[in-house]
Each structure stands twice: as structure tokens, then as C-alpha cells.
Short mmCIF file of C-alpha atoms and ligand atoms in Angstrom, two decimals:
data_model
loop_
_atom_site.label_atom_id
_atom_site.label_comp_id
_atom_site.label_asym_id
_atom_site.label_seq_id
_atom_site.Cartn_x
_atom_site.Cartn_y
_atom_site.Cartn_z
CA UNK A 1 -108.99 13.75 -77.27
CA UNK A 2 -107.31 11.05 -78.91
CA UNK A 3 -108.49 7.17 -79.71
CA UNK A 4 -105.73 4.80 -78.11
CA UNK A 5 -105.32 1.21 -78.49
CA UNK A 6 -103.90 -0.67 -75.00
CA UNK A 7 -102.39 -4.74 -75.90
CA UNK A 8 -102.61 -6.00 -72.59
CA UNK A 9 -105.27 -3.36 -71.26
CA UNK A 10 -106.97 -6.30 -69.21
CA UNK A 11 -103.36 -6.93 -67.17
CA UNK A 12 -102.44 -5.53 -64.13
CA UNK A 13 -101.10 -2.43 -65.76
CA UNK A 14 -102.35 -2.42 -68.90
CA UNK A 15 -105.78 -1.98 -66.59
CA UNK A 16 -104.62 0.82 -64.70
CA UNK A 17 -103.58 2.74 -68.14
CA UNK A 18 -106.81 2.17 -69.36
CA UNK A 19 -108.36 4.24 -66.51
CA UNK A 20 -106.14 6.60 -66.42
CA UNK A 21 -106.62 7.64 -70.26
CA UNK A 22 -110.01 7.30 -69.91
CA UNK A 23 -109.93 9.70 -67.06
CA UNK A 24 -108.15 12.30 -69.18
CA UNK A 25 -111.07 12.46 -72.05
CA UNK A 26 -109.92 9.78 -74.33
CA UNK A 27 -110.94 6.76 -76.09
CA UNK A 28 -109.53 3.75 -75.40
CA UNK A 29 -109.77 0.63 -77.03
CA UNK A 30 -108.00 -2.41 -74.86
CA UNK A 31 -107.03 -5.49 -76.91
CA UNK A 32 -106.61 -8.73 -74.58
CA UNK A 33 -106.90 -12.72 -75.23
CA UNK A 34 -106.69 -13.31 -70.83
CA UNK A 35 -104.11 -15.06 -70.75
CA UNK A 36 -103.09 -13.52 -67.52
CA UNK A 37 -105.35 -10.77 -67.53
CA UNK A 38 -108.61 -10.61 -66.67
CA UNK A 39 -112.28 -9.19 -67.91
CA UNK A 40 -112.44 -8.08 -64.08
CA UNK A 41 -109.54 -5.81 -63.81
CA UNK A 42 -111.78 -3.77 -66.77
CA UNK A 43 -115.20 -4.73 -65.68
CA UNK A 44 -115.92 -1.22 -64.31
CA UNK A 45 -115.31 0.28 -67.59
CA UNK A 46 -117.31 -2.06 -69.84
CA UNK A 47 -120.01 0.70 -69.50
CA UNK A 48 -118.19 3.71 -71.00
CA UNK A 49 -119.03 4.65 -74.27
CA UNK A 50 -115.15 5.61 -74.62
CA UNK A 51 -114.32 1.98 -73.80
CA UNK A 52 -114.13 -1.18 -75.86
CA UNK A 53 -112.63 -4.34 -75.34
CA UNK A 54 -111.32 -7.10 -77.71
CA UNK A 55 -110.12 -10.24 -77.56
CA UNK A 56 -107.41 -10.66 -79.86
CA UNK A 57 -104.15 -12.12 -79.80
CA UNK A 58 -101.51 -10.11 -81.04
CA UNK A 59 -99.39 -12.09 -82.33
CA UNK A 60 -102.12 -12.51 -85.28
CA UNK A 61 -102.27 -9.06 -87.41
CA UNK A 62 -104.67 -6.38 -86.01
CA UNK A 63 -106.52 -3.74 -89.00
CA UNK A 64 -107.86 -1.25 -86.41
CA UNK A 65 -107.89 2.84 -86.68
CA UNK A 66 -106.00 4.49 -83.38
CA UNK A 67 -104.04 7.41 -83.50
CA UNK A 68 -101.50 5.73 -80.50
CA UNK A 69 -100.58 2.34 -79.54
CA UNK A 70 -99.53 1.12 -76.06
CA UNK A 71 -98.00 -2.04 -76.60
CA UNK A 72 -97.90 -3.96 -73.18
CA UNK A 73 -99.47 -7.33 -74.51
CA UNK A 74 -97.21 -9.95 -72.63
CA UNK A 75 -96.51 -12.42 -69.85
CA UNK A 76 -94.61 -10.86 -67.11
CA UNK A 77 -94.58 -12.98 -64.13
CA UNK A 78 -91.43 -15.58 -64.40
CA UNK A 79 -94.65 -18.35 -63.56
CA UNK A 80 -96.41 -17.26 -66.85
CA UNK A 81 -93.81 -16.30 -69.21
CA UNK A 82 -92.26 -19.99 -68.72
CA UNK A 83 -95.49 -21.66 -68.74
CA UNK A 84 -95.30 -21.88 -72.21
CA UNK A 85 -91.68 -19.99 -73.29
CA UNK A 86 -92.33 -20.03 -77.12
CA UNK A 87 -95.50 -17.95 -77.39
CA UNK A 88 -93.40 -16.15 -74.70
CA UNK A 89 -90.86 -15.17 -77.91
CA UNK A 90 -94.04 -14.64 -80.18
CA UNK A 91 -95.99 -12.24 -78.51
CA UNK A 92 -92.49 -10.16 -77.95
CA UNK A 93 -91.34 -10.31 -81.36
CA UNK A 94 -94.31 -11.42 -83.43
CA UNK A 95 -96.42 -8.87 -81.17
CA UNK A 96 -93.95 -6.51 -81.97
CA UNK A 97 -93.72 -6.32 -85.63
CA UNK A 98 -97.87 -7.11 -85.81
CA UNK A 99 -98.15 -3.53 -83.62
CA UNK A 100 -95.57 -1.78 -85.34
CA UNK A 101 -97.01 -2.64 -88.69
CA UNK A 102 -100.26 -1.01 -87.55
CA UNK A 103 -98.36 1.91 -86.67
CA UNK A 104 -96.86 2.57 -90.00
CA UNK A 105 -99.71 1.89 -92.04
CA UNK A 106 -101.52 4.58 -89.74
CA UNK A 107 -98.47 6.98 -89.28
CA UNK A 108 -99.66 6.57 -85.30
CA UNK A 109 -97.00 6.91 -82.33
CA UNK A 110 -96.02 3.67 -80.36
CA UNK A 111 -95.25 2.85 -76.75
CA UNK A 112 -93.24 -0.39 -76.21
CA UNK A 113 -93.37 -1.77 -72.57
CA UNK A 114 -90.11 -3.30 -72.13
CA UNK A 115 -88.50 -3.99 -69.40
CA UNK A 116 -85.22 -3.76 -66.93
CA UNK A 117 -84.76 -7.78 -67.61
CA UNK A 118 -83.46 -6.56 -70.75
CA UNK A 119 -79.98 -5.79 -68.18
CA UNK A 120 -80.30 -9.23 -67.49
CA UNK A 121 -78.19 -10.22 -64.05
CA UNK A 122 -76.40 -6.99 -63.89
CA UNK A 123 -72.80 -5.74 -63.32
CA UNK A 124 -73.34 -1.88 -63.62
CA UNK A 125 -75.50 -0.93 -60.65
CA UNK A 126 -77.56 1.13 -60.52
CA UNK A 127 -78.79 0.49 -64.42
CA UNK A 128 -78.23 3.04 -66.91
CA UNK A 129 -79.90 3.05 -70.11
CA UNK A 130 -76.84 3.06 -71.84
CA UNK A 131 -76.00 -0.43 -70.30
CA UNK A 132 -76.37 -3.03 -72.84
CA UNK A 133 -76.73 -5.78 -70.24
CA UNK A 134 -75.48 -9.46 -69.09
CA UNK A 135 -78.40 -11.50 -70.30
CA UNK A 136 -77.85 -15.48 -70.29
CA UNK A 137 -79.66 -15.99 -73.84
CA UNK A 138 -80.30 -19.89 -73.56
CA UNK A 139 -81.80 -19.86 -70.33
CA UNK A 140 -85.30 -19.87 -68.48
CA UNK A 141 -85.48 -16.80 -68.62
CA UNK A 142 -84.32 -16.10 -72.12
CA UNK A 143 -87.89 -15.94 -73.58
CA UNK A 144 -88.80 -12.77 -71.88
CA UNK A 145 -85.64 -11.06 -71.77
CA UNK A 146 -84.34 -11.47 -75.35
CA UNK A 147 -87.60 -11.34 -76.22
CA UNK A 148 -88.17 -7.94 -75.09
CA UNK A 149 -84.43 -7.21 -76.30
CA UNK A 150 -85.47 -8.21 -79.93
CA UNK A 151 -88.72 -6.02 -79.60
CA UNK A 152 -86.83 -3.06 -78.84
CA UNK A 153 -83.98 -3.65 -82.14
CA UNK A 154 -87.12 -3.93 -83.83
CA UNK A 155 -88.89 -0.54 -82.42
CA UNK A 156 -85.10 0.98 -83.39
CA UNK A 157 -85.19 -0.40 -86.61
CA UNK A 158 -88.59 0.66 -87.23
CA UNK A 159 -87.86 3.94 -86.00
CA UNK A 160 -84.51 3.99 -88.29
CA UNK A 161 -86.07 2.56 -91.32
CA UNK A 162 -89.37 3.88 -91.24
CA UNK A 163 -89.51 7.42 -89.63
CA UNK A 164 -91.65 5.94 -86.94
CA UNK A 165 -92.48 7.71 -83.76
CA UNK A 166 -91.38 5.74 -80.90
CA UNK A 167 -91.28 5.15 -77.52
CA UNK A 168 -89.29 2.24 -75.73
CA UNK A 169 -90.07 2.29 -71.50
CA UNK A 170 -87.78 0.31 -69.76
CA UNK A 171 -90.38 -0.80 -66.53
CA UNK A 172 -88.50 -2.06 -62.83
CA UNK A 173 -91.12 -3.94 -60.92
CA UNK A 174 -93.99 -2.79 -60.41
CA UNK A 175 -96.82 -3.63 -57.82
CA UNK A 176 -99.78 -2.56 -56.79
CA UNK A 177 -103.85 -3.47 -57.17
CA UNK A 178 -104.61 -5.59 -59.44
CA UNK A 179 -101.67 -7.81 -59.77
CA UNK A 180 -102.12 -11.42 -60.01
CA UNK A 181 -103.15 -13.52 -57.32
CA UNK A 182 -100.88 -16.21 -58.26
CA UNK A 183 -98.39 -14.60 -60.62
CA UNK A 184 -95.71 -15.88 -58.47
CA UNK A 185 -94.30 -12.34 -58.06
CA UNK A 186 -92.51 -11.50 -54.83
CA UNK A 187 -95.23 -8.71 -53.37
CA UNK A 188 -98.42 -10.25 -54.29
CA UNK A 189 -96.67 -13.32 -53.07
CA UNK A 190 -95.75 -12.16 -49.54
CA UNK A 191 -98.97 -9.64 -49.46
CA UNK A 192 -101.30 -13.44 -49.73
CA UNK A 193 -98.76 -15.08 -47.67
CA UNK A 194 -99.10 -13.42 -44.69
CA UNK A 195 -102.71 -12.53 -45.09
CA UNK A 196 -103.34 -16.83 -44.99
CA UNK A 197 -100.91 -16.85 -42.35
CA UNK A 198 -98.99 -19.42 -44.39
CA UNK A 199 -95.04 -19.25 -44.73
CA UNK A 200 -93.12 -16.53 -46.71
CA UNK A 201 -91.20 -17.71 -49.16
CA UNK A 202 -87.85 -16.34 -49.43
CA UNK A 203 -85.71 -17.84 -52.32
CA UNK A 204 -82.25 -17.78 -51.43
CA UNK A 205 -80.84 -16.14 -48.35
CA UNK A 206 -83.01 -13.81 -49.14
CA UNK A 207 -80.02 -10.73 -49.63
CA UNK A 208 -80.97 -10.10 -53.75
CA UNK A 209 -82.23 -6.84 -54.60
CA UNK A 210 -85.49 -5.03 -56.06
CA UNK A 211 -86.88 -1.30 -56.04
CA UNK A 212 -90.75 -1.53 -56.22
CA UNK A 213 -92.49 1.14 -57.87
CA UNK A 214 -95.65 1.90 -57.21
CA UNK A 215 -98.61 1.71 -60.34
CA UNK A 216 -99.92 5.05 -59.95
CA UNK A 217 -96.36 6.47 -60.19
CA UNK A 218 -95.18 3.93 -63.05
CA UNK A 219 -98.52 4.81 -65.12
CA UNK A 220 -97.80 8.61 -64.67
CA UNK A 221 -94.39 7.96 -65.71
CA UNK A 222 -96.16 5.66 -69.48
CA UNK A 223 -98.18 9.01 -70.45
CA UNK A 224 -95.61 11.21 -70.03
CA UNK A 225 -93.15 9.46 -72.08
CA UNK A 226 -95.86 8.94 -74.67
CA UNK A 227 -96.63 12.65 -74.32
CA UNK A 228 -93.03 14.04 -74.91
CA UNK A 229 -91.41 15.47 -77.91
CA UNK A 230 -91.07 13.34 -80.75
CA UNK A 231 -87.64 13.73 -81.18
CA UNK A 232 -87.28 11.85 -77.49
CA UNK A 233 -87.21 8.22 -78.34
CA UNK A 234 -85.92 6.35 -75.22
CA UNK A 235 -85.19 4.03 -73.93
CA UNK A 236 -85.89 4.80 -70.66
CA UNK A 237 -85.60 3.76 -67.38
CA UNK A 238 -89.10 4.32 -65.30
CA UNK A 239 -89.15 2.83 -61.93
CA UNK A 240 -88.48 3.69 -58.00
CA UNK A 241 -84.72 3.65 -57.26
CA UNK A 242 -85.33 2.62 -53.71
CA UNK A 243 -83.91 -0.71 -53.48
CA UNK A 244 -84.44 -3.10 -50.74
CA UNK A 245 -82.86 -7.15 -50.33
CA UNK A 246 -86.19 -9.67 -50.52
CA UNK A 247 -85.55 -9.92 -46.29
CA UNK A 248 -86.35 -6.28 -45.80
CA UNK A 249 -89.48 -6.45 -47.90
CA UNK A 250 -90.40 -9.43 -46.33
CA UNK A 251 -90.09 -7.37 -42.94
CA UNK A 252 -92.09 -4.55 -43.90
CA UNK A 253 -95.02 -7.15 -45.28
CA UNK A 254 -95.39 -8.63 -41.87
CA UNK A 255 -95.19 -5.61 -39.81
CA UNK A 256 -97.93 -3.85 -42.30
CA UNK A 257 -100.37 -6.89 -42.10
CA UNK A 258 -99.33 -7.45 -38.38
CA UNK A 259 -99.15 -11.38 -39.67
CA UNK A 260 -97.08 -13.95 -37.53
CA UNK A 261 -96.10 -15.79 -40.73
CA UNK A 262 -92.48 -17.54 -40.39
CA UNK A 263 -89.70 -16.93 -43.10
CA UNK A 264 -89.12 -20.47 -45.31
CA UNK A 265 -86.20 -20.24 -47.71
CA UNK A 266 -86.28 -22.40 -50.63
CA UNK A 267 -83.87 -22.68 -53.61
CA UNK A 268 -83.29 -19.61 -55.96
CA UNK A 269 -84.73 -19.81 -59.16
CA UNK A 270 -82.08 -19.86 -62.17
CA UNK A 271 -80.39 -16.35 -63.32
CA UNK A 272 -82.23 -14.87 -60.54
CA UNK A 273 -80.46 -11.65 -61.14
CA UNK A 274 -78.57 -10.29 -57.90
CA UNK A 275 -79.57 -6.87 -57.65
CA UNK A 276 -81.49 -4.38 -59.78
CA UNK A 277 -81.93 -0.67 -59.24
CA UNK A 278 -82.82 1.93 -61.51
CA UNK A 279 -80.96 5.28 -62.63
CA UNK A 280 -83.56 7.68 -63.57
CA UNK A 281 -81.85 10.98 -63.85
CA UNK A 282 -82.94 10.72 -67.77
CA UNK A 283 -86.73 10.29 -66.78
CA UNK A 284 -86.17 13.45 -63.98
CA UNK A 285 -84.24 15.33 -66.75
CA UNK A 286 -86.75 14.48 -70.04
CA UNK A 287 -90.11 13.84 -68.60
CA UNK A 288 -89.88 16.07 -65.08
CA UNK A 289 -90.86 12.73 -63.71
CA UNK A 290 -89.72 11.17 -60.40
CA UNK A 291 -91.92 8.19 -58.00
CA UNK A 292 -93.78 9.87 -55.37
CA UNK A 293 -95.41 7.19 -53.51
CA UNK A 294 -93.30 6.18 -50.56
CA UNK A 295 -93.34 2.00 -50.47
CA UNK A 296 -95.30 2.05 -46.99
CA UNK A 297 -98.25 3.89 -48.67
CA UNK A 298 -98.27 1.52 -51.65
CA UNK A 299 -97.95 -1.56 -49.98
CA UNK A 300 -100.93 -0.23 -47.79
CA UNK A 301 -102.92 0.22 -50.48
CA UNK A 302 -102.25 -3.35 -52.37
CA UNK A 303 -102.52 -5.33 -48.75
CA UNK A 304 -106.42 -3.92 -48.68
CA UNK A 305 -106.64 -4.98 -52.14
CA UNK A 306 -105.59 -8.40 -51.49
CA UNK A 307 -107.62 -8.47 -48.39
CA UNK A 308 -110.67 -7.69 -50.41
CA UNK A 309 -109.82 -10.34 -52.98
CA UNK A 310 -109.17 -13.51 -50.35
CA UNK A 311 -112.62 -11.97 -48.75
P1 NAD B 1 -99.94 -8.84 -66.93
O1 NAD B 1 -99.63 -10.28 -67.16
O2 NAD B 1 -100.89 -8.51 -65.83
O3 NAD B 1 -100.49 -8.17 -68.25
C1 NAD B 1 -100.16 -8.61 -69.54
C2 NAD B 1 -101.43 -8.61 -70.37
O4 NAD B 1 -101.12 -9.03 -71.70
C3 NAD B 1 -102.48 -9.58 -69.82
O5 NAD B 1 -103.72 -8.95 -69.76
C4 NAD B 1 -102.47 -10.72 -70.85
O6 NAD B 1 -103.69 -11.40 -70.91
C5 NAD B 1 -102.12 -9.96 -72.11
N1 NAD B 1 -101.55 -10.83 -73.15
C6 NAD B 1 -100.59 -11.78 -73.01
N2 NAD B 1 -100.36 -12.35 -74.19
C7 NAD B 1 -101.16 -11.73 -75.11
C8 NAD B 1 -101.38 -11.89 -76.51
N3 NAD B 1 -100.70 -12.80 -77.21
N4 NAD B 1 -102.28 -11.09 -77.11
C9 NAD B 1 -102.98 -10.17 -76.40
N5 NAD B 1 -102.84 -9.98 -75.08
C10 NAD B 1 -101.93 -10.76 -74.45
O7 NAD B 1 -98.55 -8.11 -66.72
P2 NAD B 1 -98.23 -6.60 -66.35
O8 NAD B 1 -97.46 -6.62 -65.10
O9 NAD B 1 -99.45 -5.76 -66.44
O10 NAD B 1 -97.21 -6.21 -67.52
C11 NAD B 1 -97.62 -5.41 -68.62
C12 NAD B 1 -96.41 -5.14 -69.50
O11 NAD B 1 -95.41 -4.44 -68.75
C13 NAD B 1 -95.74 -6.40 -70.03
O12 NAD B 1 -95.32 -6.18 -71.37
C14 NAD B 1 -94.55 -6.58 -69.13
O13 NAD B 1 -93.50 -7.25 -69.79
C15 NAD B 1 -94.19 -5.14 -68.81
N6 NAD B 1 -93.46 -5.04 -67.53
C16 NAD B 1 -94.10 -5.19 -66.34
C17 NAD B 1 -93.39 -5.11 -65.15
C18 NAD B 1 -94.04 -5.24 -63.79
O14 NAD B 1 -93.35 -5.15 -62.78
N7 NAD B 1 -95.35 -5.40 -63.70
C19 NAD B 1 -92.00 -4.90 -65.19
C20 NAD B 1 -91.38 -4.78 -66.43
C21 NAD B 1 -92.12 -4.84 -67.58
N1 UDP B 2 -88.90 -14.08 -54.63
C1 UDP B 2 -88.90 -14.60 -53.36
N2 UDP B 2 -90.02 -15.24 -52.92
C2 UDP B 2 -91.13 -15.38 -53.66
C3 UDP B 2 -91.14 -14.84 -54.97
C4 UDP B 2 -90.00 -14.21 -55.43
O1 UDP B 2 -87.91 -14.48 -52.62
O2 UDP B 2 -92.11 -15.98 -53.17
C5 UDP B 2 -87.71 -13.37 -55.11
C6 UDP B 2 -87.21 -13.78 -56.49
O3 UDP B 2 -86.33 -14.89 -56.40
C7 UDP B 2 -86.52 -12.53 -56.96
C8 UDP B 2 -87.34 -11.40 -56.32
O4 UDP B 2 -88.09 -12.00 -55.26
O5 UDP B 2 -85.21 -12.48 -56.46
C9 UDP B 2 -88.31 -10.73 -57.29
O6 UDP B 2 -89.04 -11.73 -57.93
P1 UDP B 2 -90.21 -11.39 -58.96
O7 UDP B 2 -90.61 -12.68 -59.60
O8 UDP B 2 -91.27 -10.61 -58.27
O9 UDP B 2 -89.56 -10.40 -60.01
P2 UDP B 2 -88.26 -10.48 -60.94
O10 UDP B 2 -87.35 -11.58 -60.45
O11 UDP B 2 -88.77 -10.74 -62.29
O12 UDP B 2 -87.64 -9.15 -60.75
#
């Protein structure tokens, strides 16, 4: 049993890790300030006695005991990153060296949550970890992706400089319960779309590609990378490889919600990357980890979310 500090435990994910590491004996303390999370997400924990919550921002120095740090604290919708793109940069890189600070003075392990923007619009495909990317570093989109690219030259340098244990977890897109009602993001998007019975949005024609993992999957995927051998630094690719244009998503929204929603296309965003599809043969060969949940079952399980939500 260990005690484990979660930045961004009251976020979509962050909340999910929370239970999960509670449900394996430990104690977990989540560090929040809701921007875009939410005391709800952890509301059915605030009762455990192996549960705290703090509001804190992180990129203001934390002088906690843990013996391991998930760092997830950040912005990931395009909506909320951009909202205001400088504390964006801060919580990424301030966050960054704030949480790996803590680390070294406690000699604790760290988990960075990156991400696969750090491949930016991409022209290997699928994405390798050893692809260093085709990021656009001036645009709207910047914050978060160089962002995240400076956190992880900072986890390196840590790891280089200061003999820290690390972990850098490069996250595809994720859905699931939980995710933000108005984050923007293309499943909880179409999921509330077609529950109102209001348009879907498609930007573009619609033909760019994602591969949605499922939480459950993407959170077994966090503990076992924080679990393996010290020696096993990353980064690493964690996310479903089965890759899908926004049309075909779209598609399987409406047919799952039986809605009779009609398709509206509206400009793509800028450096909406093209396509984006994960090679995980290092997570299979490393962490013995692969998805399991087949998109159907997921998307069944975040449309009753949703549908509890909107009441
Ligand atoms: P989220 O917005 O639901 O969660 C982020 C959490 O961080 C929120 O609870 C928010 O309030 C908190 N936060 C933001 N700024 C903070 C600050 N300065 N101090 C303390 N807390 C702060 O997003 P999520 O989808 O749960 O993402 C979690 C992490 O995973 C992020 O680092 C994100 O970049 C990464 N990630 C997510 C995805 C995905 O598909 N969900 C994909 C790639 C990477
Ligand atoms: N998207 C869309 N309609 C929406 C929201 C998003 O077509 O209502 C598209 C978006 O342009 C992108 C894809 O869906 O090509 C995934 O967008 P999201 O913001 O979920 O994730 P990211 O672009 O960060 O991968």
C-alpha cells in the first residue's frame, strides 16, 4: 500500500485513476483547482478515509509527502486549453518542474501524462514513439503541444540529471464517463448531440482520423506503466489503434442512440491534424498491455452516462 498524489484527480481521468488506486488498497491524495474538473467526478470518494482532496494549483510549489506522483494536472480539450493559452504553457512546464521538484526532494517515482499532440499533424502513420513529430510551434494549438513537448525534455532531463524515476505516457484520445459536458471534444460532442436531437457537427468533410480508447483500458494501461521496472522510462504510446474518419464515428453515434440528428459541417479548426493512430507494439511488448474494450461497448457505456447527466 502506497500514498499517491493525482494533479488533475478531479478531471475526467484523473477521476477514474483515483478509483482505481483506491480500489487496489492505496491512498490517494488528488490535487485539483476545477478548472475543468469537477468536485463531482470525486464526490463518491470524499468519504474514504484513503481519500483527500486539495485545491491547489500546480503551477505554485506543492510540500506534500507521497511516495508516487501522477502528474495529469492540465487542460485537454482544444476549448479549454485555448481559453486562456498562457496558463496553458504554465501548468505544462511550470507544473512540470513544481511536480518534479517534489519528486526529487522525496526520491518518489513520477508519471507524466503527455500526450500524442506531441506528433503534432503527423507524417509517419501509425505514430511511433521514436517519431519526433511535425508540430506548428506558433499556433493555436502550440500551448498544449509544446507545452507537453517541453514537460517531457524536462522529465528527460530530470531523469538524466537527477537519477529520477520516470515515467512519460504518451495518451491518444480517450473517452468515456465523466468527460466534459462541454469540452468541445468530438465524442462527448456527438454523444449530447444526438441525445438533444440537435445537429452533429462535423468539422471538415469529416474524412480526418482518431482511434478512441476507452478509460477503463487507458487507466489499466497508467498503472502498469507506473508499475514497471525502473529501468523502463518511456515514452510510450497508450491508446486503441483502431482508427476511424470523424463520419464513421458520427455513424456509429446515431445508430447507438437511434437519434435522427442531421450531419452539419462547419469549418476545420486550425492544425487540425489529419490522422492519428497509435503503434503500441512497445506497450504489448513492455507492459503485456493491449485495449480490450471494443468501441461499441464503450460508447454504450458513455451514451448512458450522458443520458443520466442531460436527465
Ligand atoms: P480534464 O480537463 O478532465 O482533467 C484535467 C484536470 O486538471 C482537471 O481536473 C483540471 O481542473 C485540472 N487542472 C487544470 N489546471 C490545473 C492546475 N493549474 N492545477 C491543478 N489542477 C489543474 O482532462 P483529462 O482528459 O482528464 O486529461 C488528463 C490529462 O491527460 C491531461 O494532462 C491531458 O493533457 C492528458 N491527456 C488526455 C487525453 C484524453 O483524450 N482525455 C489525451 C491525451 C492526453
Ligand atoms: N470534431 C468534429 N466535430 C466536433 C468536435 C470535433 O468533427 O463537434 C473533430 C475535430 O476537428 C478533430 C476530431 O473531431 O478532427 C477530434 O477532435 P477532439 O477535439 O475530440 O480531439 P483532438 O483534435 O484533440 O484529437
Amino acid at each position: 500500500m502506497k500514498k499517491l498524489l493525482v494533479t488533475g484527480g478531479a478531471g475526467f481521468l484523473g477521476s477514474h485513476l483515483c478509483d482505481r488506486l483506491i480500489s487496489q488498497g492505496h491512498d490517494v491524495l488528488c490535487v485539483d483547482n476545477y478548472f475543468t474538473g469537477s468536485k463531482q467526478n470525486i464526490s463518491h470518494l470524499l468519504g474514504n478515509p484513503r481519500f483527500e482532496a486539495l485545491r491547489h494549483d500546480v503551477t505554485f510549489p506543492l510540500y506534500i509527502e507521497v511516495d508516487q506522483i501522477y502528474n495529469l494536472a492540465c487542460p485537454a480539450s482544444p476549448i479549454h486549453y485555448q481559453h486562456d493559452p498562457v496558463q496553458t504553457t504554465k501548468v505544462n512546464v511550470h507544473g512540470a518542474i513544481n511536480m518534479l521538484g517534489l519528486a526529487k526532494r522525496l526520491r518518489a517515482r513520477i508519471l507524466q501524462a503527455s500526450t500524442s499532440e506531441v506528433y503534432g499533424d503527423p507524417d509517419v502513420h501509425p505514430q511511433t514513439e521514436n517519431y519526433w513529430g511535425r508540430v506548428n510551434p506558433i499556433g493555436i494549438r502550440s500551448c498544449y503541444d509544446e507545452g507537453k513537448r517541453c514537460a517531457e525534455t524536462l522529465f528527460f532531463d530530470y531523469w538524466r540529471q537527477h537519477k529520477l524515476e520516470i515515467k512519460v505516457m504518451r495518451i491518444f484520445n480517450t473517452y468515456g464517463p465523466r468527460m466534459h459536458l462541454n469540452d468541445g471534444r468530438v465524442v462527448s460532442n456527438f454523444i449530447v448531440q444526438a441525445l438533444r436531437g440537435e445537429d452533429i457537427t462535423i468539422f471538415g468533410d469529416g474524412s480526418q482520423t482518431r482511434s478512441f480508447c476507452y478509460v477503463d483500458d487507458l487507466i489499466t494501461g497508467m498503472v502498469a506503466l507506473m508499475e514497471s521496472p525502473a529501468a523502463f522510462t518511456g515514452p510510450v504510446n497508450i491508446g486503441n489503434p483502431h482508427e476511424m474518419t470523424m463520419l464513421e464515428l458520427a455513424e456509429a453515434v446515431l445508430s447507438l442512440t437511434g437519434s435522427t440528428s442531421k450531419l452539419s459541417f462547419k469549418p476545420l479548426p486550425q492544425d487540425d491534424p489529419h490522422q492519428r493512430q497509435p503503434d503500441i507494439t512497445l506497450a504489448r511488448d513492455t507492459l503485456g498491455w493491449a485495449p480490450k474494450t471494443p468501441l461499441t461497448d464503450g460508447l454504450k457505456e458513455t451514451i448512458r452516462y450522458f443520458k443520466t447527466v442531460l436527465g
